[in-house]
Short mmCIF file of C-alpha atoms in Angstrom, two decimals:
data_model
loop_
_atom_site.label_atom_id
_atom_site.label_comp_id
_atom_site.label_asym_id
_atom_site.label_seq_id
_atom_site.Cartn_x
_atom_site.Cartn_y
_atom_site.Cartn_z
CA LYS C 1 176.43 107.12 195.97
CA LYS C 2 180.03 107.92 196.32
CA ARG C 3 181.37 104.80 194.71
CA ILE C 4 178.84 105.14 192.03
CA GLU C 5 179.89 108.94 191.37
CA SER C 6 184.01 107.72 191.53
CA ALA C 7 182.91 105.65 188.62
CA ALA C 8 180.29 107.60 186.42
CA ARG C 9 180.58 110.97 185.09
CA ASN C 10 176.73 111.61 185.43
CA VAL C 11 174.84 110.43 188.17
CA PHE C 12 171.27 111.03 188.19
CA ILE C 13 169.11 109.77 191.49
CA SER C 14 165.56 109.76 191.30
CA THR C 15 162.71 108.52 193.51
CA VAL C 16 159.00 108.49 192.52
CA ASP C 17 157.86 110.83 195.43
CA GLY C 18 160.85 113.37 195.07
CA SER C 19 162.28 112.79 198.56
CA LEU C 20 165.67 112.10 196.82
CA GLY C 21 166.94 113.45 193.97
CA ILE C 22 164.60 114.11 190.70
CA LYS C 23 160.73 113.10 191.12
CA GLY C 24 159.81 110.73 188.83
CA THR C 25 159.86 107.05 187.43
CA THR C 26 162.91 105.82 185.98
CA SER C 27 161.93 105.99 182.58
CA GLY C 28 160.23 109.44 182.72
CA VAL C 29 163.32 110.35 184.21
CA PHE C 30 165.57 108.89 181.79
CA LYS C 31 163.44 110.56 178.89
CA SER C 32 163.81 114.03 180.41
CA ILE C 33 167.65 113.67 180.51
CA ILE C 34 168.28 112.71 177.37
CA THR C 35 165.45 115.45 175.99
CA ASP C 36 166.00 118.15 178.61
CA TYR C 37 169.37 117.52 179.61
CA LYS C 38 170.71 116.80 175.89
CA LYS C 39 172.58 114.09 177.07
CA HIS C 40 173.65 111.60 174.63
CA TYR C 41 174.57 107.79 175.45
CA ASP C 42 175.76 105.19 173.48
CA THR C 43 174.81 102.37 175.54
CA VAL C 44 171.89 101.80 178.42
CA ILE C 45 172.10 98.85 180.70
CA ALA C 46 168.56 98.55 182.31
CA ILE C 47 168.16 96.44 185.20
CA GLY C 48 164.90 96.14 187.45
CA SER C 49 161.36 95.72 186.90
CA THR C 50 160.19 94.40 183.52
CA GLU C 51 158.12 97.45 183.05
CA MET C 52 160.99 99.73 183.70
CA MET C 53 163.02 97.63 181.39
CA ARG C 54 160.35 97.70 178.68
CA ASP C 55 159.74 101.71 179.08
CA VAL C 56 163.62 102.36 178.91
CA SER C 57 163.97 99.99 175.85
CA GLU C 58 161.21 101.84 174.03
CA ILE C 59 162.66 105.37 174.73
CA THR C 60 166.17 104.20 173.79
CA LYS C 61 164.89 102.47 170.29
CA ASP C 62 163.40 105.90 169.38
CA TYR C 63 166.87 107.59 169.79
CA ASN C 64 168.68 104.35 168.43
CA ILE C 65 170.60 103.96 171.83
CA LYS C 66 171.83 100.28 172.28
CA THR C 67 170.08 98.91 175.35
CA ILE C 68 170.90 95.83 177.36
CA VAL C 69 168.18 94.33 179.82
CA SER C 70 168.81 91.82 182.45
CA LEU C 71 165.99 89.00 182.50
CA THR C 72 167.19 87.14 185.56
CA THR C 73 163.90 87.40 187.43
CA LEU C 74 162.79 84.86 184.74
CA MET C 75 165.19 82.03 185.84
CA LEU C 76 164.43 79.47 188.38
CA ASP C 77 167.15 76.57 188.55
CA GLY C 78 169.59 78.36 186.15
CA THR C 79 170.63 75.17 184.26
CA GLY C 80 168.18 75.44 181.39
CA MET C 81 166.67 72.55 182.79
CA CYS C 82 163.24 73.74 183.73
CA GLY C 83 162.32 75.94 181.25
CA ALA C 84 160.63 78.54 183.09
CA CYS C 85 162.91 81.15 181.69
CA ARG C 86 162.05 80.60 177.93
CA LEU C 87 161.24 83.54 176.00
CA THR C 88 161.39 85.17 172.81
CA ILE C 89 164.44 87.25 171.70
CA ASN C 90 163.78 88.30 168.00
CA GLY C 91 161.37 85.70 167.07
CA GLU C 92 163.92 82.99 168.40
CA MET C 93 163.55 80.83 171.47
CA LYS C 94 165.81 81.47 174.14
CA PHE C 95 166.65 80.78 177.87
CA ALA C 96 167.50 83.43 180.10
CA CYS C 97 169.62 81.20 182.31
CA GLN C 98 171.43 79.43 179.25
CA ASP C 99 171.44 82.44 176.54
CA GLY C 100 171.33 85.44 178.61
CA PRO C 101 170.16 86.82 181.11
CA GLU C 102 171.48 90.03 179.45
CA PHE C 103 169.73 90.70 176.23
CA ASP C 104 169.12 93.37 173.44
CA GLY C 105 166.18 95.05 175.11
CA HIS C 106 165.07 96.01 171.43
CA LEU C 107 164.69 92.25 170.45
CA VAL C 108 163.16 91.30 174.00
CA ASP C 109 159.17 90.26 173.43
CA PHE C 110 158.28 91.90 176.80
CA GLU C 111 154.62 91.11 176.63
CA GLU C 112 155.87 87.27 176.66
CA VAL C 113 158.12 88.30 179.40
CA ARG C 114 155.10 89.64 181.59
CA ARG C 115 152.65 86.91 180.77
CA ARG C 116 155.53 84.46 182.06
CA GLN C 117 156.44 86.19 185.14
CA ASN C 118 152.42 86.53 186.04
CA SER C 119 151.76 83.04 185.37
CA GLU C 120 152.19 80.13 187.87
CA THR C 121 154.66 78.44 185.24
CA LYS C 122 157.67 78.69 187.78
CA LYS C 123 156.00 78.08 190.56
CA SER C 124 154.29 74.90 189.18
CA CYS C 125 157.48 73.71 187.40
CA HIS C 126 159.22 73.88 190.52
CA ALA C 127 156.71 72.05 192.31
CA ARG C 128 156.25 69.07 189.98
CA ARG C 129 160.10 68.99 189.49
CA ALA C 130 160.31 68.42 193.21
CA ARG C 131 157.90 65.42 193.18
CA ALA C 132 159.75 63.83 190.09
CA ALA C 133 163.22 63.48 191.53
CA PRO C 134 163.48 63.70 195.33
CA PRO C 135 165.89 66.35 196.45
CA THR C 136 169.41 65.01 197.48
CA PRO C 137 172.61 67.11 197.67
CA TRP C 138 173.55 65.96 194.36
CA GLY C 139 170.06 65.91 192.60
CA PRO C 140 168.59 62.29 191.65
CA VAL C 141 170.31 59.38 193.24
CA VAL C 142 171.87 57.35 190.66
CA ALA C 143 172.43 53.81 191.17
CA ARG C 144 176.37 52.60 190.71
CA ALA C 145 178.13 49.44 191.28
CA ARG C 146 181.34 49.31 192.81
CA GLY C 147 184.31 49.46 190.54
CA THR C 148 182.21 50.51 187.49
CA ARG C 149 182.16 54.10 186.07
CA PRO C 150 179.60 56.36 187.43
CA ALA C 151 176.28 56.71 185.68
CA GLU C 152 176.75 59.71 183.60
CA THR C 153 173.00 61.12 183.49
CA LEU C 154 169.55 60.40 184.33
CA SER C 155 167.05 62.15 182.11
CA TYR C 156 163.24 62.33 182.66
CA PRO C 157 160.63 64.53 180.80
CA ALA C 158 160.39 68.23 182.19
CA ALA C 159 157.25 67.76 185.05
CA GLY C 160 154.66 69.34 182.56
CA PRO C 161 154.28 71.24 179.17
CA ASP C 162 154.71 74.58 180.82
CA CYS C 163 158.37 73.44 181.80
CA GLY C 164 159.38 73.28 178.15
CA ARG C 165 162.37 70.45 177.56
CA ILE C 166 163.52 67.30 178.73
CA THR C 167 165.99 67.43 181.80
CA THR C 168 169.00 65.88 181.89
CA ILE C 169 170.39 65.73 185.56
CA SER C 170 174.34 64.76 185.78
CA SER C 171 175.16 62.52 188.51
CA PRO C 172 177.54 63.87 191.46
CA PRO C 173 181.26 63.11 190.88
CA TYR C 174 182.55 59.87 191.87
CA ARG C 175 185.25 60.25 194.91
#
């Protein structure tokens, strides 16, 4: 708490039950800070549950406050290979791991994010990928003859339609 207070001018602590700070949810307390305390902010960074980020984004949109949300919870492999973090931002397909994970909260399709989180997509992509490419320290084994250049990549279709794209795995560096 002291470290945050040393870096921020205003610190508001809240808990749902009111055991510490202001009683209420993050979005409810945030709205009261803007309306009751008459605080104005240029930018809000929301990191937390999808519902909280959605609610905060809706509030800030009404007050024309730039809002950045972090969608790291969608990411599975962090490389864009599995497609589990695919989402729609301002009508365009994006990948949280490659194009984000921070996005303008006013442009995120939170309904799609919620559906993807509640589906088995991430689990099923991960399981199918493990079956398609046996794990090694460097991913799939790529054959290499002595004295030749290492194989550049090994490509195979993503393990199912929910995973989204063609997967390319680079071979390990040759030493």
